[in-house]
Tab-separated table of C-alpha atoms and ligand atoms in Angstrom:
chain	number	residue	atom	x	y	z
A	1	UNK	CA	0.000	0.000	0.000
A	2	UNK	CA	1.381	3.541	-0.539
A	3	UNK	CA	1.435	5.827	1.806
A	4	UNK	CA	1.251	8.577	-0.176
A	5	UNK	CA	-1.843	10.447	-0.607
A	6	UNK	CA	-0.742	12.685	-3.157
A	7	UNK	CA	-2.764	11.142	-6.297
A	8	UNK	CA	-6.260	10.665	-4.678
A	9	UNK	CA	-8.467	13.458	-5.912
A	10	UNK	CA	-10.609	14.261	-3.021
A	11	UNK	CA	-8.356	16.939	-2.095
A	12	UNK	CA	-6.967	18.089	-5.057
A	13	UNK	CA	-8.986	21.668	-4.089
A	14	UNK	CA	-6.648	22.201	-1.833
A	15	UNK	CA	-3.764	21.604	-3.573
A	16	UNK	CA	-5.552	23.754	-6.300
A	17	UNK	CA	-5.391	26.609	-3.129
A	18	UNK	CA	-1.972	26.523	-2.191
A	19	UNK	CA	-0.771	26.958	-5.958
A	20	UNK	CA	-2.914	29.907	-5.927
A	21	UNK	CA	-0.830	31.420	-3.032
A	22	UNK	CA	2.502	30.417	-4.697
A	23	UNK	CA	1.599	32.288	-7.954
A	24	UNK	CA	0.178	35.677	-5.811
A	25	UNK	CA	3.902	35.115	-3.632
A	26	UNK	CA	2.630	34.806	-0.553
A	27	UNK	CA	2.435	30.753	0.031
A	28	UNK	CA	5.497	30.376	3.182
A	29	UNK	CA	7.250	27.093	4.108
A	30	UNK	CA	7.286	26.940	8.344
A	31	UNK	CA	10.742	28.310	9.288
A	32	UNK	CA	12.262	26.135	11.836
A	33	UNK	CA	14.203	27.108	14.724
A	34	UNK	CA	17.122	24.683	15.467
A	35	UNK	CA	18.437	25.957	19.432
A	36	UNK	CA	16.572	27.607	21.794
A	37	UNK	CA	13.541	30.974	21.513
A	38	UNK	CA	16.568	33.733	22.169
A	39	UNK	CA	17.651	36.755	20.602
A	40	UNK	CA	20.130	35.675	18.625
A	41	UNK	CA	19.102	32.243	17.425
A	42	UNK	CA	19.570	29.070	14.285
A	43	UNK	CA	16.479	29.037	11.674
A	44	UNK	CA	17.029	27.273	8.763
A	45	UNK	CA	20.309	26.608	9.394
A	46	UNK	CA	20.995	30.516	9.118
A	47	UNK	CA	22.356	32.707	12.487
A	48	UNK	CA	19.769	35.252	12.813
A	49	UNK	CA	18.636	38.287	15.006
A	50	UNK	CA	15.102	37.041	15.701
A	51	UNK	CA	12.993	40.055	16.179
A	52	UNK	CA	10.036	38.296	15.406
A	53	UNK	CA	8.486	36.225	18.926
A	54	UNK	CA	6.734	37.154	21.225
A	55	UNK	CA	8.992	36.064	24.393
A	56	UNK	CA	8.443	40.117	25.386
A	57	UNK	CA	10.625	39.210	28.707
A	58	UNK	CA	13.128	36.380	27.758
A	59	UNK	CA	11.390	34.250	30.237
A	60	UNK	CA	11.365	31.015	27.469
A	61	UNK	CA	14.942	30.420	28.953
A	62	UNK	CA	14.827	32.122	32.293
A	63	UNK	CA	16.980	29.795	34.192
A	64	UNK	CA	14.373	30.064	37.140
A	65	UNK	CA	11.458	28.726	34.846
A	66	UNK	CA	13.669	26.169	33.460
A	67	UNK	CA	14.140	24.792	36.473
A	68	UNK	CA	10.513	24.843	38.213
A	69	UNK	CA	9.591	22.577	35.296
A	70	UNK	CA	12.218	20.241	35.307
A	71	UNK	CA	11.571	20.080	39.544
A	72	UNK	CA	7.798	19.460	38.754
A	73	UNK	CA	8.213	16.439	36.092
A	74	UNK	CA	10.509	15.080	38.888
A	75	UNK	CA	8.299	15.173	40.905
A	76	UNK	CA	4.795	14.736	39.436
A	77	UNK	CA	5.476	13.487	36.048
A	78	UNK	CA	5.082	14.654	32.470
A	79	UNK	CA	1.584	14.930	32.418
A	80	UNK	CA	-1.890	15.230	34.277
A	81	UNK	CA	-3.713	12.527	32.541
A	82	UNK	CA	-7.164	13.534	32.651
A	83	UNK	CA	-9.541	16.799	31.669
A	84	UNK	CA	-9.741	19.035	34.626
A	85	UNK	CA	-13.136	18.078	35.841
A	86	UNK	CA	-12.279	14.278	35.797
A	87	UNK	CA	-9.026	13.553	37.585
A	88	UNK	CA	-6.759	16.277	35.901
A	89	UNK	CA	-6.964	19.152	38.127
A	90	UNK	CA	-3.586	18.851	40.341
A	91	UNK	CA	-2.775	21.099	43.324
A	92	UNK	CA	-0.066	22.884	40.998
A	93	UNK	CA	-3.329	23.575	38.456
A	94	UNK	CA	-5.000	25.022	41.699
A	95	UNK	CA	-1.804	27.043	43.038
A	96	UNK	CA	-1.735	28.311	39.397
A	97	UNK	CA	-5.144	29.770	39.632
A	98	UNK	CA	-4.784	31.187	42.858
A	99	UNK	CA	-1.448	32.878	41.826
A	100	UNK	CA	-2.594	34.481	39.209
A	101	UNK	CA	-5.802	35.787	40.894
A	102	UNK	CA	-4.086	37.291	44.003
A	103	UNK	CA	-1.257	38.653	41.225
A	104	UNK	CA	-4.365	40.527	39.097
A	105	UNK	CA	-6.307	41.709	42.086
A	106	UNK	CA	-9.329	39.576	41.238
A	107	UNK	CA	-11.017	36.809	42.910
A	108	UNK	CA	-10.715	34.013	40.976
A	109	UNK	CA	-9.115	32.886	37.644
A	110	UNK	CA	-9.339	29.485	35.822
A	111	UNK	CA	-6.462	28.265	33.594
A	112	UNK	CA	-7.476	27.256	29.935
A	113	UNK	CA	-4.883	24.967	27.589
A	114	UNK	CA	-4.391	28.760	25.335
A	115	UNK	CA	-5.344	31.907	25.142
A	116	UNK	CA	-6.855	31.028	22.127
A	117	UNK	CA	-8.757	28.600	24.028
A	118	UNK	CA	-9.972	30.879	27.072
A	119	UNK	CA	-11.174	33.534	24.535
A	120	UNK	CA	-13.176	31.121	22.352
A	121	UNK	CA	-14.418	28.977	25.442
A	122	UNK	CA	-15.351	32.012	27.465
A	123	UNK	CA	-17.397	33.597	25.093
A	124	UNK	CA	-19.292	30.739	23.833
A	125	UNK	CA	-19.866	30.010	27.648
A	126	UNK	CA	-21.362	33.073	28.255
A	127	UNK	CA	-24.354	34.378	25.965
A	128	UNK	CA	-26.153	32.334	23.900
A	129	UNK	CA	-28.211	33.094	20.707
A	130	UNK	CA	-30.554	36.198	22.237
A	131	UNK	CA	-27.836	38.034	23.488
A	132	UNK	CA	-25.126	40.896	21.773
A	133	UNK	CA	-21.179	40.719	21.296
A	134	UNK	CA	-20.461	44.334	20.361
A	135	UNK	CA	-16.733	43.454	19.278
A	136	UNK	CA	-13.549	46.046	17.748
A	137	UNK	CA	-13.274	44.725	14.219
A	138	UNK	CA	-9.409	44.002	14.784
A	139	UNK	CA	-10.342	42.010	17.579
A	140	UNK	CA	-8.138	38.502	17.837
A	141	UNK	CA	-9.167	35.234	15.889
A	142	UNK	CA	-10.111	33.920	19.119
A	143	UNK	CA	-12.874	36.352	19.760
A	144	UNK	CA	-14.316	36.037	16.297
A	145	UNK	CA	-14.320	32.493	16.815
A	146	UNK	CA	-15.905	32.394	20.301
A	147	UNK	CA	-18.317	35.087	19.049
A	148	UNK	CA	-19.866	32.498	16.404
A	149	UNK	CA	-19.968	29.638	18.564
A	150	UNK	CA	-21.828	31.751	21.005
A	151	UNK	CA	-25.000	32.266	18.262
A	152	UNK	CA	-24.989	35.571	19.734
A	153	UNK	CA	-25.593	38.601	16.915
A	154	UNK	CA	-22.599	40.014	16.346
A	155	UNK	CA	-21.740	43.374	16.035
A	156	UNK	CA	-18.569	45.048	14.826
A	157	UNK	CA	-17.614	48.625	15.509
A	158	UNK	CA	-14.934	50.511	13.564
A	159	UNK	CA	-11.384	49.806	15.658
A	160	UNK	CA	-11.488	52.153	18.512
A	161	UNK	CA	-14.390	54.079	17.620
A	162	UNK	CA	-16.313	54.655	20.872
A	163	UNK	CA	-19.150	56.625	18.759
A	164	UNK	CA	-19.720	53.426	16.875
A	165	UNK	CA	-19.744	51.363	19.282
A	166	UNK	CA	-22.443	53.712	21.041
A	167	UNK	CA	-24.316	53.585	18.042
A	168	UNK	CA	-24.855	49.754	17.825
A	169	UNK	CA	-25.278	49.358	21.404
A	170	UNK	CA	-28.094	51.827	21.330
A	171	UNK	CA	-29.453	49.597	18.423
A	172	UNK	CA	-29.771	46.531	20.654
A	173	UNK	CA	-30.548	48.726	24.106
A	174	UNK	CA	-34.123	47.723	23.930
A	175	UNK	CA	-33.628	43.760	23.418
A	176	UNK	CA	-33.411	41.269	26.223
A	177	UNK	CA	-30.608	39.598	25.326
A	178	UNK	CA	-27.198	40.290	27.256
A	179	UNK	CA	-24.895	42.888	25.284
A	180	UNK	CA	-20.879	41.918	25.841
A	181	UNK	CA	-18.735	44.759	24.678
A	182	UNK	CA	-15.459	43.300	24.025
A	183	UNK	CA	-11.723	44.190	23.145
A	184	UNK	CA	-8.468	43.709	23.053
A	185	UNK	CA	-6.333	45.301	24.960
A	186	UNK	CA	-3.066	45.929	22.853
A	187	UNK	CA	-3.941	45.005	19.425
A	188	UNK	CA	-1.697	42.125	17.983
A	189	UNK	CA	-0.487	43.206	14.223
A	190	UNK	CA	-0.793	47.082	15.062
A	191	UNK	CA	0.287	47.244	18.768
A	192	UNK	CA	-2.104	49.982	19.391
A	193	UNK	CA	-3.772	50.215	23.081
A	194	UNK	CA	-7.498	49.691	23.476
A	195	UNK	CA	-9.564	52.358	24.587
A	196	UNK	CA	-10.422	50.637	27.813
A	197	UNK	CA	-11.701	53.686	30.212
A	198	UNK	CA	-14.006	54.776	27.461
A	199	UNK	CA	-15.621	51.434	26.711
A	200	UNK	CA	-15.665	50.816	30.519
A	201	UNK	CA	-17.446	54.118	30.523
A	202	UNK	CA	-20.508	52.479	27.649
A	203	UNK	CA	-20.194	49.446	29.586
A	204	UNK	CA	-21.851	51.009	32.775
A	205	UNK	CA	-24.361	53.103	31.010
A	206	UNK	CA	-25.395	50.316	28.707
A	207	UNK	CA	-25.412	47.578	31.808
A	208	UNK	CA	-22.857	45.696	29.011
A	209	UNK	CA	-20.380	43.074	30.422
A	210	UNK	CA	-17.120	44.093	29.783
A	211	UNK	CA	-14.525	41.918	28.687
A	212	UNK	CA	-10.708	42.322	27.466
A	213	UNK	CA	-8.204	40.226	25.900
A	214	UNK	CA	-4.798	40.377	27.186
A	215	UNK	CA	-2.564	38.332	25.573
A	216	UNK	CA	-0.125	41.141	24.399
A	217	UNK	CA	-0.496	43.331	27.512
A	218	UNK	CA	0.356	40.200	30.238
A	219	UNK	CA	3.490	40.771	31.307
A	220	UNK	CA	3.989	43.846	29.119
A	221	UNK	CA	1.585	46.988	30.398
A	222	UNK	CA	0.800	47.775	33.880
A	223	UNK	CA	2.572	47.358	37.324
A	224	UNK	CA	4.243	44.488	36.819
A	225	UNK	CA	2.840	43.220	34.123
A	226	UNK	CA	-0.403	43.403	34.797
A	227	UNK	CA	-1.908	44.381	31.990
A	228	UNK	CA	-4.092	46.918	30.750
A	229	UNK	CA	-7.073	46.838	33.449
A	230	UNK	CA	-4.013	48.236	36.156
A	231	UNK	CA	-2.166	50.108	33.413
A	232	UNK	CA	-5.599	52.335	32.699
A	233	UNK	CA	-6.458	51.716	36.597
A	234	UNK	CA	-9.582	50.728	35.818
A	235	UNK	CA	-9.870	47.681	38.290
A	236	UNK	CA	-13.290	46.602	39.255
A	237	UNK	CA	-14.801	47.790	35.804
A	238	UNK	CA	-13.626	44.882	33.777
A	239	UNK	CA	-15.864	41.743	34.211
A	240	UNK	CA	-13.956	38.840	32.271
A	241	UNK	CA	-10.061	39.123	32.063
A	242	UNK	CA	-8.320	37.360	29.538
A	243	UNK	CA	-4.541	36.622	29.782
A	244	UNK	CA	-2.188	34.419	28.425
A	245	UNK	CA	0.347	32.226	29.405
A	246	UNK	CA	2.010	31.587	26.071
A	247	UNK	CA	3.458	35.474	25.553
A	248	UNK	CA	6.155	37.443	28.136
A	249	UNK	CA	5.126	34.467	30.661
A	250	UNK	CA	7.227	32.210	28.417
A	251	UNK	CA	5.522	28.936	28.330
A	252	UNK	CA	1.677	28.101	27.270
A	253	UNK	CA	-1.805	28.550	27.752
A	254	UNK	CA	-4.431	31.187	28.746
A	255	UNK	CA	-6.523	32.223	31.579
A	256	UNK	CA	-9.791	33.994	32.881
A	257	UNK	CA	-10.006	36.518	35.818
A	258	UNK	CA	-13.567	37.311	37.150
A	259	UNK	CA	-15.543	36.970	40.159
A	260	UNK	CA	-15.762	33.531	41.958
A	261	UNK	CA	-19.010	32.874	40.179
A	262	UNK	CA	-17.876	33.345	36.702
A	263	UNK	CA	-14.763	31.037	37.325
A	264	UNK	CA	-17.137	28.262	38.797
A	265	UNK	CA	-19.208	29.166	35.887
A	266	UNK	CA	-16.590	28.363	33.497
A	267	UNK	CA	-16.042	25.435	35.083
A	268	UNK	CA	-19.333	24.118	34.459
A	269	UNK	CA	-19.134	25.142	30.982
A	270	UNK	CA	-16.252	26.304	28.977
A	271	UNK	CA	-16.080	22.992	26.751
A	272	UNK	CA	-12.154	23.432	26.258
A	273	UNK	CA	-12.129	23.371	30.106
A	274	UNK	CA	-14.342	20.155	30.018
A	275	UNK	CA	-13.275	17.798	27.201
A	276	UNK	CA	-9.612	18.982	26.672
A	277	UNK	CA	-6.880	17.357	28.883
A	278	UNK	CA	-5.191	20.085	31.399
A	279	UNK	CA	-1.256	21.580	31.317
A	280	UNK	CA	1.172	19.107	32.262
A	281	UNK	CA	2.464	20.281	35.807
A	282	UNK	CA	5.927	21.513	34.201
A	283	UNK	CA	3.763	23.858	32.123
A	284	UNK	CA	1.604	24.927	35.387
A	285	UNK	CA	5.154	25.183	37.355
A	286	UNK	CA	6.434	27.181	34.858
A	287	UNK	CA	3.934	29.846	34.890
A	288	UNK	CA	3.730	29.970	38.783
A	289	UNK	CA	7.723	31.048	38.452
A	290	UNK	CA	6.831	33.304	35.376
A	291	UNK	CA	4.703	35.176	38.163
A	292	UNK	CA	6.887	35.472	40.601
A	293	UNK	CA	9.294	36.420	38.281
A	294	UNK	CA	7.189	39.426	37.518
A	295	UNK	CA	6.909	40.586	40.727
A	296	UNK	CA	10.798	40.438	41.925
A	297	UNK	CA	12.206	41.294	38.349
A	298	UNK	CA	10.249	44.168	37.685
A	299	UNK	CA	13.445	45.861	35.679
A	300	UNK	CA	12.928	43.153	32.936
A	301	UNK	CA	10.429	45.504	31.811
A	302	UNK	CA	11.856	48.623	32.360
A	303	UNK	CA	14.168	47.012	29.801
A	304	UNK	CA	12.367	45.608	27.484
A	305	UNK	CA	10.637	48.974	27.274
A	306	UNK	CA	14.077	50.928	26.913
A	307	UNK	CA	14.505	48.550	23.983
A	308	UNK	CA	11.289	49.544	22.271
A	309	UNK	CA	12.021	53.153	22.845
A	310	UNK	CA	15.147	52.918	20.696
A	311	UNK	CA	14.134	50.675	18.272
A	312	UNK	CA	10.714	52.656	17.700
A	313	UNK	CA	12.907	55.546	17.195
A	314	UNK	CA	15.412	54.322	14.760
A	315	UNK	CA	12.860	52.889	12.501
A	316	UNK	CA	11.045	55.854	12.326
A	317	UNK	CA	14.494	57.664	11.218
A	318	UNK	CA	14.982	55.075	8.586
A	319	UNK	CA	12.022	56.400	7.080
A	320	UNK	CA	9.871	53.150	7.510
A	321	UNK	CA	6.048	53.572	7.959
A	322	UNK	CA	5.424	52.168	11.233
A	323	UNK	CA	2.185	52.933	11.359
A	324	UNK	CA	-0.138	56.082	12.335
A	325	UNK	CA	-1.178	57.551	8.845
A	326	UNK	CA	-3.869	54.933	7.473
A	327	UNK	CA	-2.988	51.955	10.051
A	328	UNK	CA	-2.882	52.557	13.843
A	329	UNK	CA	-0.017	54.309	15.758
A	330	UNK	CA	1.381	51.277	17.617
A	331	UNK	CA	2.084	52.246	21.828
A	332	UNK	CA	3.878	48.915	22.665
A	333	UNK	CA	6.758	46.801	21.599
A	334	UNK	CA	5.075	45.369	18.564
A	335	UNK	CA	6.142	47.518	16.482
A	336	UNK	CA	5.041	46.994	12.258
A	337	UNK	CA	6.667	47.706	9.211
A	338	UNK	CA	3.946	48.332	6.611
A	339	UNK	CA	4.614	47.981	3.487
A	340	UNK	CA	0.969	47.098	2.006
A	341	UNK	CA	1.636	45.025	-1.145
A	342	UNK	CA	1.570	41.300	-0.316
A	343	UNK	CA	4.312	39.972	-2.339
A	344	UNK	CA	6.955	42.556	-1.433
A	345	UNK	CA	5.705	42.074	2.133
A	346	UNK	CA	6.748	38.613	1.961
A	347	UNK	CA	9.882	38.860	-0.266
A	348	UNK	CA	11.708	41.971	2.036
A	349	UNK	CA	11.003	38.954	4.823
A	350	UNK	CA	12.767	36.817	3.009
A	351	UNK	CA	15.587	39.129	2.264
A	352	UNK	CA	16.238	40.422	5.537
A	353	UNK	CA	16.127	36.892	6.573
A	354	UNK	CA	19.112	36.202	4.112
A	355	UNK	CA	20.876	39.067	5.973
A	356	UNK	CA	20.627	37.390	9.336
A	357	UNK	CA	17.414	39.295	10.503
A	358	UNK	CA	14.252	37.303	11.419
A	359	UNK	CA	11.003	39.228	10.960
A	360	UNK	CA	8.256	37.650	10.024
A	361	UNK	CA	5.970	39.427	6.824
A	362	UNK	CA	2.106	39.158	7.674
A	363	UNK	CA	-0.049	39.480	4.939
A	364	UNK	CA	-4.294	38.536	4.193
A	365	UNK	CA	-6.139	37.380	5.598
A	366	UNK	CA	-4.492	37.919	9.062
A	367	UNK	CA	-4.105	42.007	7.888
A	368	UNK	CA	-6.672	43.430	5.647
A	369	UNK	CA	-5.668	43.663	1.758
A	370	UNK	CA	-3.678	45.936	1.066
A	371	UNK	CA	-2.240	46.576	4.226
A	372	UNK	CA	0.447	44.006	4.440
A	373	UNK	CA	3.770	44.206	6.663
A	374	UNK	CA	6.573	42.878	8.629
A	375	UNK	CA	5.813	42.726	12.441
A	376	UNK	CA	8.972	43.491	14.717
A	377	UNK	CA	8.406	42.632	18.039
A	378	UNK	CA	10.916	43.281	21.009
A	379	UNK	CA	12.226	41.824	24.374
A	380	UNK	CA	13.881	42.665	27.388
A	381	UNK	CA	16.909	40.384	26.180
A	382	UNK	CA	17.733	41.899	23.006
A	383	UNK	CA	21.147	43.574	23.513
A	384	UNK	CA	21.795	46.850	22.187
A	385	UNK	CA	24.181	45.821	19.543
A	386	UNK	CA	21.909	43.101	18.407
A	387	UNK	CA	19.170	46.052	17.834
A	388	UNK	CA	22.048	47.916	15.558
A	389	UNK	CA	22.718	45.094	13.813
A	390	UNK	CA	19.193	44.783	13.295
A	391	UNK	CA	18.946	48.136	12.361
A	392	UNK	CA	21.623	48.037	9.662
A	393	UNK	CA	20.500	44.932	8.082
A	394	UNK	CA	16.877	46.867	7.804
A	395	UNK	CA	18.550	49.866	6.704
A	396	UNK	CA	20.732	48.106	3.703
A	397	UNK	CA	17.370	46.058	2.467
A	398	UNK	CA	15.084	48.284	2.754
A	399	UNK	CA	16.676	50.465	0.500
A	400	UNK	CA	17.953	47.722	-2.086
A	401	UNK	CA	14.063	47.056	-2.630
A	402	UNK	CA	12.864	50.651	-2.765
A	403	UNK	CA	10.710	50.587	0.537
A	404	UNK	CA	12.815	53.558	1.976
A	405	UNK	CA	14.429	56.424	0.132
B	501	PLP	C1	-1.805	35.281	20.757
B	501	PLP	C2	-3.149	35.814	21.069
B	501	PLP	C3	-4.137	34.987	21.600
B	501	PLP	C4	-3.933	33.515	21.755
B	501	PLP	O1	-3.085	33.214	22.799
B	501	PLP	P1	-2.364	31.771	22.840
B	501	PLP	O2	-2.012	31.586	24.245
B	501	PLP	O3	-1.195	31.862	21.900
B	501	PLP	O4	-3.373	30.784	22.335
B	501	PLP	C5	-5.350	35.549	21.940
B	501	PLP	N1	-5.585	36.864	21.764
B	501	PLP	C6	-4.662	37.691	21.240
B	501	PLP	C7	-4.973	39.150	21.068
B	501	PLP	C8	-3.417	37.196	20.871
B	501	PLP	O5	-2.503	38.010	20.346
């Protein structure tokens, strides 16, 4: 029998699809990284300057992590063998939980496998097919996702646009059904802020719950890390907190912070919570030192923010568009490179690549048309001279392709 499936015809759409993407130039092969998530790194076989993850604090090889999960598959094994409701919840799942809740000020949080998970699970938990998701239309995949599964009407307001998003909710003010205003809280391809006080603001006057999505602001905005319900200071206004574990905490997965009764809600009925097998306790051990890392290293931040200061700045001097004429102004270390055309996108990727600089090019349909780029992304690790080398090797290709003068 062959193993090959490449002649059956059942698929051959597919294969039709890709082809497609490798005419239009923007079909990618998975680069592979060969040591470890650092700075300086192998891909491909080539050395680069990775400026392209989203290990914000360089806690993927904190020596202190490394070592709480090597003590915890010691001494609990390599995995927790059941869903969390059946006979996978372990006391390091629990101490988890109840470090991250005392850490964000709340009173209780539950642990999902991903963020992607506790996004999609959370909102599909909570409204059902009467109710309203009134949702910034750069929200994450997640959201969109969890928004569907829901049945709840969806509504989408222009990004940021508080007027619009007054608008729709005044549509639905009359109806029955629960409204959920929801957003994230530092945008993931622009790196813009949400407007968090203001939608707080239609939250209350609505009698919306409000929910954000921090996956890009853990560990990056607010004391600490704490994201952008502290960094705003708007603490008690945000119902359902989303984090994740998988960013600056360095290893994987995604929580909820809420009131005891949501988190026992979830429980009951966030189905990735229920039929999906919990985090090994390495993973959860991991995370617990992540946190504690936070709060006795706070001047991993400082530097990571130092870092996006200066390489912000030098960008901007290049002459790159980073953003702020027709795409958002980005606030935080994610810091694009647009360059709108699809194909070049993808090729000054490649280039730089070839030059020892890993960035990676986003294109449709994870940016609108048209607005394509190359996302740089910084951390607390990055030395200074690896950020000039960076620079030049920007500098030199950019130019060679025509993107800057
Ligand atoms: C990355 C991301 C997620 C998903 O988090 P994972 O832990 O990687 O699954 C959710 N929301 C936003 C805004 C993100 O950027």
């Amino acid at each position: 029998m062959p193993t090959t499936t490449a002649s059956r015809p059942q698929l051959s759409y597919l294969t039709d699809q890709m082809n497609e993407l490798k005419a239009k130039g923007t079909h990618f092969n998975l680069r592979v990284l060969e040591d470890e998530q650092a700075p300086e790194c192998t891909i491909d076989g080539r050395h680069v300057i990775n400026i392209a993850s989203n290990n914000y604090l360089g806690l993927t090889t904190h020596p202190r992590l490394r070592e709480a999960a090597l003590e915890a598959t010691r001494r609990y094994g390599v995995g927790s063998g059941a869903v969390r409701t059946v006979a996978g919840t372990m006391k390091i799942h629990m101490q988890l939980e109840e470090k991250i809740a005392h850490f964000k000020n709340v009173e209780a949080c539950v642990v999902f496998q991903s963020g992607f998970t506790a996004n999609a699970g959370t909102v599909s938990a909570i409204l059902g097919k009467e109710d309203f998701i009134i949702s910034d239309e750069l929200n994450h995949a997640s959201i969109i996702d969890g928004a569907r599964l829901s049945r709840a009407k969806i509504k989408v307001f222009r990004h940021k646009d508080i007027a619009h998003a007054e608008e729709l909710l005044k549509e639905v003010q009359n109806e029955p059904g629960h409204k959920l205003i929801i957003t994230d809280g530092v945008f993931s391809m622009d790196g813009d802020i949400g407007p968090l006080p203001a939608l707080c603001d239609l939250a209350e006057k609505y009698g919306a719950i409000m929910m954000v999505d921090d996956a890009h602001a853990s560990g990056v905005l607010g004391r600490n890390g704490r994201g952008t319900v502290d960094h705003f200071n708007v603490h008690g206004r945000v119902d359902v907190q989303v984090g994740t574990l998988s960013k600056a905490i360095g290893a994987l997965g995604g929580y909820v912070c809420g009131s005891k009764d949501l988190i026992d809600f979830l429980y009951h009925r966030a189905r990735p919570f229920l039929f999906s097998t919990s985090h090994p306790p390495s993973v959860a051990a991991t995370c617990i030192a992540a946190f504690e890392v936070l709060e006795q290293e706070p001047e991993l931040i400082d530097k990571l923010w130092g870092n996006t200061r200066f390489f912000k700045k030098e960008l901007g001097l290049l002459g790159f568009n980073i953003g702020g004429k027709n795409t958002p102004a980005s606030e935080t270390p994610i810091t694009p490179i647009i360059i709108g055309d699809g194909k070049l996108t993808m090729d000054f990727s490649r280039e730089l690549f070839k030059e020892g600089v890993f960035c990676t090019g986003i294109a449709f349909p994870t940016v609108p048309e048209g607005k394509a780029r190359v996302r740089t992304i910084m951390s607390a690790t990055h030395t200074h001279d690896q950020l000039s080398r960076a620079l030049e090797v920007l500098k030199k290709v950019g130019r060679r392709m025509g993107i800057i003068g």
